Short mmCIF file of N, CA and C in Angstrom, two decimals:
data_model
loop_
_atom_site.label_atom_id
_atom_site.label_comp_id
_atom_site.label_asym_id
_atom_site.label_seq_id
_atom_site.Cartn_x
_atom_site.Cartn_y
_atom_site.Cartn_z
N MET L 1 39.98 14.99 21.62
CA MET L 1 41.30 15.34 22.06
C MET L 1 41.65 16.77 21.69
N GLU L 2 40.99 17.29 20.66
CA GLU L 2 41.27 18.66 20.25
C GLU L 2 40.86 19.65 21.35
N ILE L 3 39.79 19.34 22.06
CA ILE L 3 39.34 20.21 23.15
C ILE L 3 40.38 20.24 24.26
N LEU L 4 40.97 19.10 24.57
CA LEU L 4 41.99 19.06 25.62
C LEU L 4 43.22 19.88 25.22
N GLN L 5 43.58 19.85 23.96
CA GLN L 5 44.71 20.66 23.49
C GLN L 5 44.40 22.15 23.61
N LYS L 6 43.16 22.52 23.30
CA LYS L 6 42.77 23.92 23.44
C LYS L 6 42.78 24.36 24.90
N VAL L 7 42.29 23.51 25.78
CA VAL L 7 42.28 23.82 27.21
C VAL L 7 43.71 23.93 27.73
N LYS L 8 44.58 23.03 27.28
CA LYS L 8 45.98 23.07 27.70
C LYS L 8 46.66 24.35 27.22
N ALA L 9 46.41 24.74 25.99
CA ALA L 9 46.99 25.96 25.45
C ALA L 9 46.44 27.18 26.20
N TRP L 10 45.16 27.17 26.50
CA TRP L 10 44.54 28.27 27.23
C TRP L 10 45.12 28.38 28.64
N ALA L 11 45.27 27.26 29.32
CA ALA L 11 45.83 27.26 30.68
C ALA L 11 47.28 27.71 30.66
N GLY L 12 48.04 27.27 29.67
CA GLY L 12 49.44 27.70 29.55
C GLY L 12 49.55 29.20 29.32
N GLY L 13 48.68 29.73 28.48
CA GLY L 13 48.67 31.17 28.23
C GLY L 13 48.29 31.95 29.47
N LEU L 14 47.33 31.43 30.21
CA LEU L 14 46.91 32.08 31.45
C LEU L 14 48.03 32.05 32.49
N ALA L 15 48.77 30.96 32.56
CA ALA L 15 49.90 30.87 33.50
C ALA L 15 50.99 31.86 33.11
N GLU L 16 51.24 32.01 31.83
CA GLU L 16 52.25 32.98 31.38
C GLU L 16 51.84 34.41 31.73
N VAL L 17 50.57 34.72 31.55
CA VAL L 17 50.08 36.05 31.91
C VAL L 17 50.21 36.27 33.42
N GLY L 18 49.89 35.25 34.21
CA GLY L 18 50.01 35.36 35.66
C GLY L 18 51.43 35.62 36.11
N VAL L 19 52.37 34.89 35.54
CA VAL L 19 53.79 35.09 35.89
C VAL L 19 54.25 36.48 35.46
N SER L 20 53.79 36.94 34.30
CA SER L 20 54.16 38.28 33.85
C SER L 20 53.60 39.36 34.77
N VAL L 21 52.37 39.19 35.23
CA VAL L 21 51.76 40.17 36.14
C VAL L 21 52.49 40.18 37.48
N ILE L 22 52.87 39.00 37.98
CA ILE L 22 53.62 38.94 39.24
C ILE L 22 54.98 39.62 39.07
N ALA L 23 55.65 39.36 37.96
CA ALA L 23 56.95 40.00 37.71
C ALA L 23 56.80 41.51 37.62
N LEU L 24 55.76 41.98 36.94
CA LEU L 24 55.52 43.42 36.84
C LEU L 24 55.25 44.02 38.22
N ALA L 25 54.47 43.33 39.04
CA ALA L 25 54.16 43.84 40.38
C ALA L 25 55.43 43.92 41.23
N ILE L 26 56.31 42.94 41.10
CA ILE L 26 57.57 42.97 41.87
C ILE L 26 58.44 44.14 41.41
N VAL L 27 58.55 44.35 40.10
CA VAL L 27 59.36 45.45 39.59
C VAL L 27 58.77 46.79 40.04
N LEU L 28 57.45 46.95 39.96
CA LEU L 28 56.83 48.20 40.38
C LEU L 28 57.03 48.44 41.88
N GLU L 29 56.94 47.36 42.66
CA GLU L 29 57.14 47.51 44.10
C GLU L 29 58.57 47.94 44.41
N ILE L 30 59.52 47.42 43.66
CA ILE L 30 60.92 47.82 43.86
C ILE L 30 61.12 49.28 43.42
N LEU L 31 60.57 49.63 42.27
CA LEU L 31 60.75 50.99 41.75
C LEU L 31 60.11 52.05 42.65
N PHE L 32 58.91 51.77 43.14
CA PHE L 32 58.20 52.74 43.97
C PHE L 32 58.53 52.61 45.45
N LYS L 33 59.41 51.68 45.81
CA LYS L 33 59.88 51.49 47.18
C LYS L 33 58.75 51.34 48.19
N GLY L 34 57.73 50.59 47.83
CA GLY L 34 56.65 50.31 48.75
C GLY L 34 55.59 51.39 48.84
N ALA L 35 55.74 52.48 48.09
CA ALA L 35 54.71 53.53 48.10
C ALA L 35 53.46 53.01 47.41
N ALA L 36 52.36 53.67 47.66
CA ALA L 36 51.09 53.23 47.08
C ALA L 36 51.12 53.36 45.56
N ILE L 37 50.82 52.27 44.90
CA ILE L 37 50.74 52.25 43.44
C ILE L 37 49.25 52.32 43.11
N PRO L 38 48.83 53.26 42.26
CA PRO L 38 47.40 53.54 42.09
C PRO L 38 46.53 52.34 41.70
N PHE L 39 46.98 51.48 40.83
CA PHE L 39 46.12 50.41 40.34
C PHE L 39 46.36 49.07 41.03
N MET L 40 47.20 49.06 42.05
CA MET L 40 47.49 47.81 42.77
C MET L 40 46.92 47.88 44.18
N PRO L 41 46.48 46.75 44.70
CA PRO L 41 46.02 46.75 46.10
C PRO L 41 47.19 46.99 47.05
N ALA L 42 46.88 47.21 48.29
CA ALA L 42 47.90 47.57 49.27
C ALA L 42 48.60 46.34 49.86
N THR L 43 48.83 45.33 49.06
CA THR L 43 49.56 44.14 49.52
C THR L 43 50.98 44.18 49.00
N SER L 44 51.86 43.53 49.71
CA SER L 44 53.26 43.48 49.30
C SER L 44 53.52 42.16 48.58
N VAL L 45 53.77 42.24 47.28
CA VAL L 45 54.00 41.04 46.48
C VAL L 45 55.30 40.38 46.91
N ILE L 46 56.33 41.17 47.17
CA ILE L 46 57.62 40.61 47.54
C ILE L 46 57.52 39.84 48.85
N SER L 47 56.82 40.40 49.84
CA SER L 47 56.69 39.68 51.12
C SER L 47 55.85 38.42 50.97
N ASN L 48 54.84 38.44 50.10
CA ASN L 48 54.04 37.24 49.87
C ASN L 48 54.85 36.14 49.20
N VAL L 49 55.65 36.49 48.19
CA VAL L 49 56.49 35.49 47.52
C VAL L 49 57.54 34.95 48.49
N THR L 50 58.11 35.84 49.31
CA THR L 50 59.08 35.42 50.30
C THR L 50 58.46 34.47 51.32
N ALA L 51 57.23 34.76 51.73
CA ALA L 51 56.54 33.90 52.69
C ALA L 51 56.25 32.51 52.10
N ILE L 52 55.89 32.46 50.83
CA ILE L 52 55.64 31.17 50.18
C ILE L 52 56.93 30.36 50.11
N ILE L 53 58.01 31.01 49.72
CA ILE L 53 59.30 30.31 49.63
C ILE L 53 59.76 29.85 51.00
N ALA L 54 59.57 30.69 52.02
CA ALA L 54 59.95 30.31 53.39
C ALA L 54 59.11 29.13 53.88
N ALA L 55 57.82 29.13 53.56
CA ALA L 55 56.96 28.04 53.99
C ALA L 55 57.37 26.73 53.32
N LEU L 56 57.71 26.80 52.03
CA LEU L 56 58.17 25.59 51.35
C LEU L 56 59.52 25.13 51.90
N GLY L 57 60.40 26.08 52.20
CA GLY L 57 61.70 25.73 52.75
C GLY L 57 61.61 25.15 54.15
N ALA L 58 60.62 25.58 54.92
CA ALA L 58 60.45 25.07 56.29
C ALA L 58 59.97 23.63 56.29
N GLN L 59 59.41 23.18 55.20
CA GLN L 59 58.88 21.81 55.13
C GLN L 59 59.96 20.79 54.79
N GLY L 60 61.16 21.24 54.52
CA GLY L 60 62.25 20.31 54.23
C GLY L 60 62.07 19.59 52.92
N LEU L 61 62.12 18.27 52.97
CA LEU L 61 62.04 17.45 51.76
C LEU L 61 60.70 17.62 51.05
N VAL L 62 59.63 17.77 51.80
CA VAL L 62 58.31 17.95 51.18
C VAL L 62 58.28 19.24 50.36
N GLY L 63 58.90 20.30 50.89
CA GLY L 63 58.97 21.55 50.15
C GLY L 63 59.78 21.42 48.88
N LEU L 64 60.89 20.70 48.94
CA LEU L 64 61.70 20.48 47.74
C LEU L 64 60.94 19.68 46.69
N VAL L 65 60.21 18.67 47.13
CA VAL L 65 59.42 17.88 46.19
C VAL L 65 58.33 18.74 45.57
N ALA L 66 57.70 19.60 46.37
CA ALA L 66 56.65 20.48 45.84
C ALA L 66 57.22 21.43 44.79
N ILE L 67 58.38 22.00 45.07
CA ILE L 67 59.03 22.89 44.11
C ILE L 67 59.39 22.12 42.84
N TRP L 68 59.90 20.90 43.00
CA TRP L 68 60.26 20.08 41.83
C TRP L 68 59.02 19.78 40.98
N VAL L 69 57.91 19.44 41.62
CA VAL L 69 56.67 19.14 40.88
C VAL L 69 56.19 20.38 40.13
N LEU L 70 56.17 21.52 40.81
CA LEU L 70 55.74 22.75 40.14
C LEU L 70 56.65 23.11 38.97
N TYR L 71 57.95 22.94 39.16
CA TYR L 71 58.90 23.23 38.10
C TYR L 71 58.70 22.30 36.91
N SER L 72 58.50 21.02 37.16
CA SER L 72 58.32 20.08 36.04
C SER L 72 57.00 20.32 35.32
N ILE L 73 55.97 20.75 36.04
CA ILE L 73 54.71 21.10 35.37
C ILE L 73 54.94 22.32 34.49
N TRP L 74 55.66 23.30 35.00
CA TRP L 74 55.92 24.52 34.22
C TRP L 74 56.75 24.22 32.98
N LYS L 75 57.79 23.38 33.10
CA LYS L 75 58.66 23.06 31.98
C LYS L 75 57.97 22.18 30.93
N SER L 76 57.01 21.38 31.33
CA SER L 76 56.40 20.44 30.40
C SER L 76 55.42 21.11 29.44
N LYS L 77 55.06 22.33 29.70
CA LYS L 77 54.11 22.99 28.81
C LYS L 77 54.81 23.36 27.54
#
């Protein structure tokens, strides 16, 4: 069981780093107003996040359930 706790802690840490990187990319995209940022690829993080939210919203109840499941997984860590 100790291995599972280590894997859970590792996955939680990785998720936190991922959310931090996404937040940093959004802030940089806002600050640079869409100009090329040297160390980031030429993708728009804001439009990708907006597209994901729109896709979940277009699914109606299924999208709400998906958001609820993701939120409860995030909160349970």
